[in-house]
Every structure is written in C-alpha cells, then in structure tokens.
Amino acid sequence: MPDFIGLIASFLLIHVIFDFYLQPKSWVIAKRTHKYRSWALYIHSLLHGAGLIFPALIFGIDWTLIIYAIALVTTTHFAIDLWKVVMPKGDSFSYFLIDQVLHILVLVCIAFFLSDGVSVAALVQSKNLDNVMLVSFAYLLILKPTSIVIGSILKKYPLSSQGSTQANGLIAGGELIGYLERTLILTFTLTGSYTAVGFVIAAKSIFRFGELNKSDDRSMTEYVLIGSLLSVVITTIVGTLTTLLCLNSFSSLSFYKP
C-alpha cells in the first residue's frame, strides 16, 4: 500500500485540477442557478470521483477499495457543493473556505484509510505532534486574539473627529491586512527567514504610510503607526518563543534514551 504523504499529495493535486482548472465558469453559474437540477453539478462530482483512478494506477491500489473511494468522493462532493449553492451567501469567501476544508477532509480520511503504516495511535505518539500543536497555537494566537489586544490598546489613544471618521475605514480593511501581515511574519520567523520579515515590514510601511504622510491629521498617523508596530512586535515575540520551544523539544528528543 502507498505511503500517506504520497497518496494525499496526489489526491490534492487531482482536487485542485478538477475543482479550479477543469471547471468552467458556466458550470459554476449553472450550479447556482439550477441547484440540484443542474447537470453541471452531477458531471463535476463524477469527474472528481473518477479522478481518483489516476492515483490508483500510479500506486497500484486495489480496485475494490478505489471503487469505494470514487463513490465516496462523488457523493460527498455532490452534497458539499449542493449545500454551498443553496445557501443565501454561498458565494462568499467564508463558504468557499468551508467548502474547500470539507473536500480536503474527505480526501485526507480516504488517504488515511488506504495508506500503509498510518494509524491514529501512531500519529498521537509521534515525536513531532507537540511541535505541530505548538505551531498551530501560535498561528491561532496571532489572528483574532492579537487583534483584540491591539484594539484594546488603541482605545487609549483618542482620535480627532476627522481621524475618527477615517479610522472606521482603516479598521475595516486593517484587520484583514493585519491577519495577512502577521501570518507572513510568523511564517518567516519560524523558518528563520528574517530578511523576508524585514521586506514585509518595509513593503507595508511604503504602501500604508505613504498616504498618511500627506495627511495633516497627526493623530491618525500615530494611530496607524502604533497599531502596526504592536502587530509586528507581538508576532515577532510569538514566533521567536515558538521557535525556541520547538528547538528545545527537538533537543530533548535527541538526548532522550528510553
């Protein structure tokens, strides 16, 4: 039987090709318009299931198992896509994200079942599980919790009436910008790419503060500057601590003798 990484990689490749490159926009419109009566929904689901034939040929998977996998992928893909198109805001980003996560979870479960040498017990007892959980916690920490902390701190710095009006627009888009910025900084910090961290900070400074420097509202400039620096400082500290804890974990494992 194939290994888990190779199998899930081939499944994800098939998913991306059929879900994004081989699905015409007319099919997407047809699914939204006709819902379960759309022929595009049935063909699209069948193609996703049939796509698993390629990994079956490459890895030599038993045809009985792959037939069950094809049926499962076809059925679940149909159900997930139908759920998405019948929802009132099914074309929003949040529903797109949920849709993709559900599809990938199905593929992960199938790959887990078909792969060799992978079990729940083996994953739980894996030496790298602690590091995976630690890094996952770090990413979750720098998103919503950090935004709340920054927002609470910025409340101490009042804006002028003009600045207050402008801040509403900044906050609306600034939260998403902050998420992306902190995700990049944490990723680069964890991988030791500190030069790239500097590039992200410099790029944001050019685009974010170029317009503010032309403004006569000093309070607005200070408001944005404090928020940006807090975002960078908190993320850098979280990334550094996470890296040190992961290194200590690897070090302790290397000297551990049962």
Coordinates of C-alpha atoms in Angstrom, one line a residue:
M1 CA 0.0 0.0 0.0
P2 CA 1.2 3.6 -0.7
D3 CA 2.5 5.9 2.0
F4 CA 0.2 8.6 3.3
I5 CA 2.1 11.7 2.1
G6 CA 2.4 10.5 -1.5
L7 CA -1.3 9.5 -1.6
I8 CA -2.7 12.7 -0.1
A9 CA -0.5 14.8 -2.4
S10 CA -1.9 13.0 -5.5
F11 CA -5.4 13.4 -4.1
L12 CA -5.0 17.1 -3.5
L13 CA -3.4 17.5 -7.0
I14 CA -6.5 15.9 -8.6
H15 CA -8.8 18.1 -6.5
V16 CA -7.1 21.3 -7.5
I17 CA -7.1 20.4 -11.2
F18 CA -10.7 19.4 -11.3
D19 CA -12.1 22.0 -8.9
F20 CA -10.4 25.0 -10.4
Y21 CA -8.8 24.3 -13.8
L22 CA -11.3 21.9 -15.3
Q23 CA -14.5 23.6 -14.0
P24 CA -15.7 26.2 -16.5
K25 CA -17.3 29.4 -15.1
S26 CA -20.5 28.4 -16.9
W27 CA -20.7 25.3 -14.7
V28 CA -20.5 27.4 -11.5
I29 CA -23.3 29.7 -12.8
A30 CA -25.4 26.7 -13.7
K31 CA -25.0 25.2 -10.2
R32 CA -26.0 28.4 -8.6
T33 CA -29.0 28.9 -10.9
H34 CA -30.5 25.4 -11.1
K35 CA -29.2 23.9 -7.8
Y36 CA -29.8 20.1 -7.8
R37 CA -31.3 20.2 -11.3
S38 CA -28.1 21.4 -12.8
W39 CA -26.4 18.8 -15.0
A40 CA -23.0 20.6 -14.3
L41 CA -23.3 19.6 -10.6
Y42 CA -23.5 15.9 -11.4
I43 CA -20.8 15.9 -14.0
H44 CA -18.5 17.9 -11.8
S45 CA -18.9 15.5 -8.9
L46 CA -18.5 12.5 -11.1
L47 CA -15.2 13.9 -12.6
H48 CA -13.8 14.4 -9.1
G49 CA -14.6 10.8 -8.2
A50 CA -13.2 9.4 -11.5
G51 CA -10.1 11.5 -11.0
L52 CA -9.0 9.0 -8.3
I53 CA -8.4 6.4 -11.0
F54 CA -5.0 8.1 -11.7
P55 CA -3.6 7.6 -8.2
A56 CA -5.0 4.1 -8.3
L57 CA -2.9 3.3 -11.4
I58 CA 0.2 5.1 -10.1
F59 CA 0.2 3.5 -6.6
G60 CA -1.4 0.1 -7.6
I61 CA -4.3 0.4 -5.2
D62 CA -6.7 -2.4 -5.0
W63 CA -9.6 -1.7 -7.4
T64 CA -12.3 -2.7 -4.9
L65 CA -11.0 -0.1 -2.5
I66 CA -10.7 2.6 -5.2
I67 CA -14.2 2.0 -6.3
Y68 CA -15.5 2.6 -2.8
A69 CA -13.3 5.8 -2.7
I70 CA -14.6 7.0 -6.0
A71 CA -18.2 6.5 -4.8
L72 CA -17.4 8.3 -1.5
V73 CA -15.7 11.3 -3.2
T74 CA -18.5 11.6 -5.8
T75 CA -21.3 11.5 -3.2
T76 CA -19.6 13.9 -0.7
H77 CA -18.5 16.3 -3.4
F78 CA -22.1 16.5 -4.7
A79 CA -23.5 17.0 -1.2
I80 CA -21.0 19.7 -0.2
D81 CA -21.4 21.6 -3.5
L82 CA -25.1 21.4 -3.3
W83 CA -25.1 22.7 0.3
K84 CA -22.9 25.6 -0.8
V85 CA -25.1 26.7 -3.8
V86 CA -28.4 26.6 -1.8
M87 CA -27.1 28.8 0.9
P88 CA -28.1 32.5 0.6
K89 CA -24.5 33.7 0.8
G90 CA -22.9 30.6 -0.7
D91 CA -20.6 32.6 -3.0
S92 CA -18.9 34.4 -0.1
F93 CA -15.3 33.7 0.9
S94 CA -16.3 32.0 4.2
Y95 CA -18.4 29.5 2.4
F96 CA -15.7 28.9 -0.1
L97 CA -13.3 28.2 2.7
I98 CA -15.6 25.8 4.4
D99 CA -16.3 24.1 1.1
Q100 CA -12.6 23.5 0.5
V101 CA -11.9 22.3 4.0
L102 CA -14.7 19.7 3.8
H103 CA -13.5 18.4 0.5
I104 CA -9.9 18.2 1.7
L105 CA -11.0 16.4 4.9
V106 CA -12.8 13.7 2.9
L107 CA -9.6 13.2 0.8
V108 CA -7.4 13.1 4.0
C109 CA -9.7 10.4 5.5
I110 CA -9.6 8.3 2.4
A111 CA -5.8 8.6 2.1
F112 CA -5.5 7.7 5.8
F113 CA -7.5 4.6 5.2
L114 CA -5.7 3.5 2.1
S115 CA -2.2 4.3 3.2
D116 CA 0.2 1.9 4.8
G117 CA 1.7 2.2 8.3
V118 CA -0.5 5.1 9.4
S119 CA -2.8 4.8 12.4
V120 CA -4.4 7.1 14.9
A121 CA -2.2 5.7 17.7
A122 CA 1.0 6.3 15.6
L123 CA 0.0 9.9 14.9
V124 CA -0.8 10.6 18.6
Q125 CA 2.6 9.1 19.7
S126 CA 4.5 10.9 17.0
K127 CA 7.5 12.9 18.3
N128 CA 6.5 15.9 16.2
L129 CA 2.9 16.1 17.4
D130 CA 3.9 18.6 20.2
N131 CA 5.6 20.9 17.7
V132 CA 2.6 20.7 15.3
M133 CA 0.2 21.7 18.2
L134 CA 2.6 24.4 19.3
V135 CA 2.9 26.0 15.8
S136 CA -0.9 25.7 15.3
F137 CA -1.5 27.5 18.6
A138 CA 0.9 30.3 17.5
Y139 CA -1.0 30.9 14.3
L140 CA -4.3 31.0 16.1
L141 CA -2.9 33.3 18.7
I142 CA -1.7 36.0 16.2
L143 CA -5.0 36.3 14.5
K144 CA -8.2 37.1 16.4
P145 CA -6.7 37.3 20.0
T146 CA -3.9 39.6 18.8
S147 CA -6.4 41.8 17.0
I148 CA -8.4 42.1 20.2
V149 CA -5.3 43.0 22.2
I150 CA -4.3 45.7 19.7
G151 CA -7.8 47.1 19.6
S152 CA -7.9 47.4 23.4
I153 CA -4.6 49.2 23.5
L154 CA -5.5 51.6 20.7
K155 CA -8.6 52.7 22.7
K156 CA -6.3 54.6 25.0
Y157 CA -5.3 56.9 22.1
P158 CA -8.2 59.1 21.1
L159 CA -8.5 60.4 17.5
S160 CA -9.7 63.8 16.3
S161 CA -13.2 64.0 14.8
Q162 CA -11.7 63.8 11.3
G163 CA -9.4 61.0 12.3
S164 CA -12.2 59.1 13.9
T165 CA -14.2 59.1 10.6
Q166 CA -11.1 57.9 8.7
A167 CA -10.4 55.2 11.3
N168 CA -13.6 53.3 10.5
G169 CA -12.4 52.6 7.0
L170 CA -8.9 51.8 8.3
I171 CA -10.2 49.3 10.8
A172 CA -12.5 47.6 8.3
G173 CA -9.6 46.7 6.0
G174 CA -6.9 47.0 8.5
E175 CA -8.0 43.8 10.3
L176 CA -7.5 41.7 7.2
I177 CA -4.2 43.4 6.4
G178 CA -3.1 42.7 9.9
Y179 CA -4.0 39.0 9.6
L180 CA -2.0 38.7 6.4
E181 CA 0.9 40.6 7.7
R182 CA 1.1 38.6 11.0
T183 CA 0.8 35.3 9.1
L184 CA 3.7 36.2 6.9
I185 CA 5.9 37.5 9.7
L186 CA 5.2 34.4 11.9
T187 CA 5.9 32.0 8.9
F188 CA 9.1 33.8 8.1
T189 CA 10.2 33.9 11.7
L190 CA 9.5 30.1 12.2
T191 CA 11.6 29.3 9.1
G192 CA 14.4 31.7 10.1
S193 CA 13.8 34.0 7.1
Y194 CA 14.4 37.2 9.0
T195 CA 15.3 39.1 5.8
A196 CA 11.9 38.4 4.4
V197 CA 10.3 39.7 7.7
G198 CA 12.1 43.0 7.1
F199 CA 10.9 43.1 3.5
V200 CA 7.2 42.6 4.7
I201 CA 7.6 45.5 7.2
A202 CA 9.3 47.7 4.6
A203 CA 6.6 47.0 2.0
K204 CA 3.8 47.7 4.4
S205 CA 5.5 50.9 5.5
I206 CA 5.7 52.2 1.9
F207 CA 2.1 51.4 1.0
R208 CA 0.5 52.2 4.3
F209 CA 2.3 55.3 5.5
G210 CA 2.9 57.0 2.1
E211 CA -0.7 58.3 2.0
L212 CA -0.8 59.1 5.7
N213 CA 2.3 61.3 5.5
K214 CA 0.4 63.5 3.1
S215 CA -2.3 64.0 5.7
D216 CA -2.3 66.8 8.2
D217 CA -4.0 64.6 10.8
R218 CA -1.2 63.6 13.1
S219 CA -3.4 61.6 15.4
M220 CA -4.4 59.3 12.5
T221 CA -0.7 58.7 11.6
E222 CA 0.2 57.9 15.2
Y223 CA -2.8 55.6 15.5
V224 CA -1.9 53.5 12.5
L225 CA 1.8 53.5 13.4
I226 CA 1.1 52.2 16.9
G227 CA -1.2 49.5 15.6
S228 CA 1.3 48.4 13.0
L229 CA 4.2 48.3 15.5
L230 CA 2.2 46.4 18.0
S231 CA 1.3 43.8 15.3
V232 CA 4.9 43.4 14.4
V233 CA 6.2 43.2 18.0
I234 CA 3.6 40.7 19.2
T235 CA 4.0 38.4 16.2
T236 CA 7.8 38.5 16.4
I237 CA 7.8 37.6 20.1
V238 CA 5.3 34.8 19.5
G239 CA 7.4 33.5 16.6
T240 CA 10.6 33.6 18.5
L241 CA 9.2 31.9 21.6
T242 CA 7.6 29.2 19.4
T243 CA 10.9 28.6 17.6
L244 CA 12.8 28.3 20.9
L245 CA 10.3 25.9 22.3
C246 CA 10.3 23.7 19.2
L247 CA 14.2 23.7 19.2
N248 CA 14.2 22.7 22.8
S249 CA 11.7 19.9 22.0
F250 CA 13.9 18.5 19.3
S251 CA 17.0 18.8 21.5
S252 CA 15.4 16.9 24.4
L253 CA 14.3 14.2 21.9
S254 CA 17.8 13.8 20.6
F255 CA 19.2 13.2 24.0
Y256 CA 16.4 11.0 25.2
K257 CA 17.2 7.4 25.8
P258 CA 14.5 5.0 26.8

